[in-house]
mmCIF file of C-alpha atoms in Angstrom:
data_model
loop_
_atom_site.group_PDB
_atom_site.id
_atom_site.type_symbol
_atom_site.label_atom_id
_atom_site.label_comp_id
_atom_site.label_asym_id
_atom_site.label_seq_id
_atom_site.Cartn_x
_atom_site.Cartn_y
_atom_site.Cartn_z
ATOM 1 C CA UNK Z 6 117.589 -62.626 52.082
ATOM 2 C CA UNK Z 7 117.779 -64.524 55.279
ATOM 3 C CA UNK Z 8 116.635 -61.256 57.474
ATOM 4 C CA UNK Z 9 114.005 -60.590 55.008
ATOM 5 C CA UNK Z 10 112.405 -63.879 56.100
ATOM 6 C CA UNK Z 11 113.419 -63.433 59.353
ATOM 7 C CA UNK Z 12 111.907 -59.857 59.927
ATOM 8 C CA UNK Z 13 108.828 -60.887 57.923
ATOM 9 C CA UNK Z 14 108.347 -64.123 60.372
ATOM 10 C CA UNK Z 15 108.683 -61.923 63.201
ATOM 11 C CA UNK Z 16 106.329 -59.798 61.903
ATOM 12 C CA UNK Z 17 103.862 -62.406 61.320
ATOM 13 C CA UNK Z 18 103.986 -64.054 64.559
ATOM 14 C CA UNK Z 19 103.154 -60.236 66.394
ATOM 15 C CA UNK Z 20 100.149 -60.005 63.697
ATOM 16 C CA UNK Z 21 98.809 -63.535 65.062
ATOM 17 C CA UNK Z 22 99.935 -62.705 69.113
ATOM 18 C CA UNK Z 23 97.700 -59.415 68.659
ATOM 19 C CA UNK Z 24 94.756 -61.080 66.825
ATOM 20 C CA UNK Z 25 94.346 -64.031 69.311
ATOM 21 C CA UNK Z 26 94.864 -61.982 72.345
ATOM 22 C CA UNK Z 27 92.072 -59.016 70.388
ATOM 23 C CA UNK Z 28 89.935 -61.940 69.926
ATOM 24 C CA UNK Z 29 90.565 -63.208 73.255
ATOM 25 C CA UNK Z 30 89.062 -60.006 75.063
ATOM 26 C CA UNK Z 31 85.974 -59.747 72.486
ATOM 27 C CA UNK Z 32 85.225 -63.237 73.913
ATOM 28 C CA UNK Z 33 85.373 -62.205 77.576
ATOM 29 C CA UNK Z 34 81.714 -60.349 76.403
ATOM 30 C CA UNK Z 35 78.743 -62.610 77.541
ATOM 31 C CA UNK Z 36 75.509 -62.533 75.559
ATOM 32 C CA UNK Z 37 74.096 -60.580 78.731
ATOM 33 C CA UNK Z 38 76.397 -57.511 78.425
ATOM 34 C CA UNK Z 39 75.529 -57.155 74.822
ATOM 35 C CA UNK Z 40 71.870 -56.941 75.077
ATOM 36 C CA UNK Z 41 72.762 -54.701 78.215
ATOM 37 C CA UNK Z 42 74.755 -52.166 75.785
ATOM 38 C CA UNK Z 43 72.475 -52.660 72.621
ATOM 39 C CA UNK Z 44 69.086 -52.273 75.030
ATOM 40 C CA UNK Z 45 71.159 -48.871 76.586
ATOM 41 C CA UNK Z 46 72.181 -47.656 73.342
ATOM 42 C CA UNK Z 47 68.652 -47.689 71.489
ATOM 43 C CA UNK Z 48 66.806 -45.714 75.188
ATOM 44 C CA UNK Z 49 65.642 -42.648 73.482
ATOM 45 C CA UNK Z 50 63.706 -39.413 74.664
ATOM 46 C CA UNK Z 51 59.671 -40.414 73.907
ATOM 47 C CA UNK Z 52 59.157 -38.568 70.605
ATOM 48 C CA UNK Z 53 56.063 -36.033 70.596
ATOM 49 C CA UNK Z 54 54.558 -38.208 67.462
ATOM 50 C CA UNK Z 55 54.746 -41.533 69.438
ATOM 51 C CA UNK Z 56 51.631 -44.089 69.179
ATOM 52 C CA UNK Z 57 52.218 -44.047 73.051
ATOM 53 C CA UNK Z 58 50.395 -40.591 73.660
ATOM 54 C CA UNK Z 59 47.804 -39.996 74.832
ATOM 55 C CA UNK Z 60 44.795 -41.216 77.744
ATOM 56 C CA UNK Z 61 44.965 -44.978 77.968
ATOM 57 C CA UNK Z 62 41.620 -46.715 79.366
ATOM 58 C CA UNK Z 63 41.750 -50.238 81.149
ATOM 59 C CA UNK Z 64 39.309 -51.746 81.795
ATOM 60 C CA UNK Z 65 40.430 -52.571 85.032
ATOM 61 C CA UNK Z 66 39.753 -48.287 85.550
ATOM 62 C CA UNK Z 67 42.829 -47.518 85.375
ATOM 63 C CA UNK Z 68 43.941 -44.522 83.446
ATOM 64 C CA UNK Z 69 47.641 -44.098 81.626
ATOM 65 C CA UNK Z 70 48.044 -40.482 80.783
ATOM 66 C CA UNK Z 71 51.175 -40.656 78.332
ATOM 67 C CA UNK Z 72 52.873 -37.150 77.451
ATOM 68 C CA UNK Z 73 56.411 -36.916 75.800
ATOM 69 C CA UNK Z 74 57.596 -35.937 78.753
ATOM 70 C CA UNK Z 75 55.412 -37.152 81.753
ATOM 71 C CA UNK Z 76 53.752 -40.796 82.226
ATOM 72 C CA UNK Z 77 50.734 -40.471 84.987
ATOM 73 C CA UNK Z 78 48.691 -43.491 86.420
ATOM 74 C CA UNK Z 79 45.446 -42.756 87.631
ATOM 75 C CA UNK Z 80 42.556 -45.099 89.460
ATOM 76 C CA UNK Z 81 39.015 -44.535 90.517
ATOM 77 C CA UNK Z 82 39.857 -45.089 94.413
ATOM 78 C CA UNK Z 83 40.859 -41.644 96.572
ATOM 79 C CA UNK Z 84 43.382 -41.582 99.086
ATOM 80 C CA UNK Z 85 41.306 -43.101 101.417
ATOM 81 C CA UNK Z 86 40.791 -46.500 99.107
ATOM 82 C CA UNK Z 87 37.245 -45.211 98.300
ATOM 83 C CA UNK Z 88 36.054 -46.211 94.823
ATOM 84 C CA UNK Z 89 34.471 -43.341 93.297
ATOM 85 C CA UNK Z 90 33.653 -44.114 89.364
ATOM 86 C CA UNK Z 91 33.219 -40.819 88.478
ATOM 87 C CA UNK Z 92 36.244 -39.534 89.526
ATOM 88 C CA UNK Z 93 40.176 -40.123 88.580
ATOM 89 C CA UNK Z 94 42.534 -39.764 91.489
ATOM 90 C CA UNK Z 95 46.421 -39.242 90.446
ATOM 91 C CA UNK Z 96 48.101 -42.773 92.031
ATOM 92 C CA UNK Z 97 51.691 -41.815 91.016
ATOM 93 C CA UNK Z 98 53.473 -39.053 88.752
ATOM 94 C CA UNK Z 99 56.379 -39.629 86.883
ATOM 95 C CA UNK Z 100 58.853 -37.429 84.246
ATOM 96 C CA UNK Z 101 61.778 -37.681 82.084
ATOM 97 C CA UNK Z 102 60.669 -40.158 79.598
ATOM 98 C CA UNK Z 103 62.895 -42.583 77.558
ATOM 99 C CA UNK Z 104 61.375 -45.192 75.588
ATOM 100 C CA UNK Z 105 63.342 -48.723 74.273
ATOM 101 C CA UNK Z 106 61.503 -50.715 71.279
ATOM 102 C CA UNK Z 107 61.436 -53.939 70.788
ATOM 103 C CA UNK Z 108 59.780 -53.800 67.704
ATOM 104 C CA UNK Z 109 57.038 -51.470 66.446
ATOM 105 C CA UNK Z 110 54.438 -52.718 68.705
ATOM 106 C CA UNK Z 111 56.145 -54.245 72.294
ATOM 107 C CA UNK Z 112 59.021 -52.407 74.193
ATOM 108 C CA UNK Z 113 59.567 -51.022 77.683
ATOM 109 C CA UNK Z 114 58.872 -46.798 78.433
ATOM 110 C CA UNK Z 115 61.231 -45.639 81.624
ATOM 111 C CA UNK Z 116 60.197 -42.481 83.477
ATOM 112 C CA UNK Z 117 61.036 -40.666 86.985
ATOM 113 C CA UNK Z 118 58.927 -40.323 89.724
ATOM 114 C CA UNK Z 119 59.104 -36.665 90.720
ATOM 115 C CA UNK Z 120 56.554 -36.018 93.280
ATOM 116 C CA UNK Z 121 56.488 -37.154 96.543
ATOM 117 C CA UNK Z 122 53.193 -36.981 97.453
ATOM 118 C CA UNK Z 123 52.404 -39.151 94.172
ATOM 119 C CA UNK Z 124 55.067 -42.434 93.945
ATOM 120 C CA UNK Z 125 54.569 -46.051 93.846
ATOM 121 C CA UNK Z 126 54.956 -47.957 97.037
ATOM 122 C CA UNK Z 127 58.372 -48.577 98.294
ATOM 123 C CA UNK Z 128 60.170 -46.216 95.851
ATOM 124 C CA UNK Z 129 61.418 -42.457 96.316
ATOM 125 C CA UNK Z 130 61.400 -39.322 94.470
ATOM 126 C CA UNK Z 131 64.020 -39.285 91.186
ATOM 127 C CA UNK Z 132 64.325 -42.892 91.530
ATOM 128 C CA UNK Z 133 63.597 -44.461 88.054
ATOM 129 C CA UNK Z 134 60.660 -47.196 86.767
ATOM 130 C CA UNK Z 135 59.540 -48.924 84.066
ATOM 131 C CA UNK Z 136 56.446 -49.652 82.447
ATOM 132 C CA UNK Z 137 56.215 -52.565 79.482
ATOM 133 C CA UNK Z 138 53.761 -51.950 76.366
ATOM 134 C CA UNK Z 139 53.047 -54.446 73.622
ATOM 135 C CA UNK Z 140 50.479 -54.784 71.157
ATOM 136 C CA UNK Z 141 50.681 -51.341 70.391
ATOM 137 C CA UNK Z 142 48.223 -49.667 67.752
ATOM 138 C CA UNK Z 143 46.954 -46.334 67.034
ATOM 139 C CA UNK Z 144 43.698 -46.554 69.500
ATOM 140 C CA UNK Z 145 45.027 -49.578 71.665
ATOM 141 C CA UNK Z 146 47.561 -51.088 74.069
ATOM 142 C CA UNK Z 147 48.776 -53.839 76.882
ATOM 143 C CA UNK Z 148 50.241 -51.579 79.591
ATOM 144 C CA UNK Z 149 51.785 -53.482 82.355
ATOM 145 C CA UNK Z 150 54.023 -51.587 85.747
ATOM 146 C CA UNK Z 151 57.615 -53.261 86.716
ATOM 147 C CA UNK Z 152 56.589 -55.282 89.814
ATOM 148 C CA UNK Z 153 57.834 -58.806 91.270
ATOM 149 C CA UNK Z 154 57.187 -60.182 94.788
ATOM 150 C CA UNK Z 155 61.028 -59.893 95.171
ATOM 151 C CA UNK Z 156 62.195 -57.228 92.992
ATOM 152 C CA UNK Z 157 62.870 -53.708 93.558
ATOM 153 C CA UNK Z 158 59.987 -50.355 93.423
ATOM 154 C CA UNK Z 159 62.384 -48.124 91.794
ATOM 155 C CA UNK Z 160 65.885 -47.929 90.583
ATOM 156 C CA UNK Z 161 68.576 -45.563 91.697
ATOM 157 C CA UNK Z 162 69.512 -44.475 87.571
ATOM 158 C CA UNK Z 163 68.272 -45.031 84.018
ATOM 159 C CA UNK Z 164 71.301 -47.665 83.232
ATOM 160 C CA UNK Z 165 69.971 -49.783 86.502
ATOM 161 C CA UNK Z 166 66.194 -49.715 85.328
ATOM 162 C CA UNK Z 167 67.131 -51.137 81.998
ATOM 163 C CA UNK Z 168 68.879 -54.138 83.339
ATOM 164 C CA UNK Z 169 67.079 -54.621 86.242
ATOM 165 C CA UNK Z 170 62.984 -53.998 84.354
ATOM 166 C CA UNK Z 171 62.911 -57.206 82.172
ATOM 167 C CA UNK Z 172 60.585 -59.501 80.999
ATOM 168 C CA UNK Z 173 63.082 -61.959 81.819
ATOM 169 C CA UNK Z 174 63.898 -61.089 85.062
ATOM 170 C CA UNK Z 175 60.156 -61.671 85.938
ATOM 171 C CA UNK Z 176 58.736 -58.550 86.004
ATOM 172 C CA UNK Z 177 55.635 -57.404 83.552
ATOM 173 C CA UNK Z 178 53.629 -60.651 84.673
ATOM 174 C CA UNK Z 179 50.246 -58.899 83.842
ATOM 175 C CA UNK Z 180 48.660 -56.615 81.853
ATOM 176 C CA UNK Z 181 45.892 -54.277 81.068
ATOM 177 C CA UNK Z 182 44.044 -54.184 78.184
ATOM 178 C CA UNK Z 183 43.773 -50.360 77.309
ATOM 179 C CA UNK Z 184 42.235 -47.936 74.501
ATOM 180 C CA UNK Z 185 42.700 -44.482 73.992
#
């Protein structure tokens, strides 16, 4: 009887040593890696049905062309910083598109810039960006571009953009009011 107590004791004492040192480790996790994973986890491929497709209108004149597969911004000023308002001139060209929601109407679209000739200032060619939507509806949208005085034009992979392109890190300050 006594090693029956004995082996169950010893027993018991490795089932608490394993739970507090299990429970130890799930602790180490800060509230900042979480949202990291859960944010990573839910980046998808834009899906072809998306509210997000299609030629978005500012009235700033910009223009947001939104494919599944390719995000385009566009402006009314040439090369040369000439306005011309009856023209669109391509400002920078991005692919590979990957969309996180915050809900059904806000969340942040992530896309590669893959042309040279056509990339936003400072960042280089499959270097990835970020663009925030909210507000979203079937004919309108608030688009606003991943920029900060001190933060970076581009990021050097998908997992980077989603950490570093955040509303709280201070990027998405403004936006434009658009409609399809």
């Amino acid at each position: 009887m006594k090693s029956t107590r004995f082996a169950f004791g010893r027993a018991l004492a490795l089932l608490c040593t394993l739970l507090f040192v299990s429970f130890s480790f799930m602790s180490c996790q800060t509230e900042t890696d979480t949202e990291y994973v859960d944010n990573y986890i839910y980046v998808l491929p834009l899906d072809s049905s998306s509210a997000l497709i299609g030629d978005w209108i500012s009235s700033y004149g910009e223009k947001y062309s939104i494919t599944s597969t390719d995000y385009d911004n566009y402006s009314h000023y040439d090369s040369s910083y000439n306005y011309d308002a009856g023209n669109w001139y391509l400002y920078y060209s991005t692919n590979n598109l990957y969309v996180y929601a915050d809900s059904d109407t806000t969340g942040y679209i992530y896309c590669q810039f893959d042309d040279e000739d056509y990339i936003g200032y400072g960042a280089t060619v499959n270097q990835w960006y970020a663009i925030r939507y909210k507000d979203l509806t079937s004919s309108s949208v608030s688009l606003s571009q991943a920029y900060k005085t001190t933060g970076i034009a581009g990021a050097d992979s998908l997992e980077e953009a989603v950490t570093e392109f955040t509303v709280a890190n201070g990027y998405f300050s403004s936006y434009s009011e658009c409609a399809k």
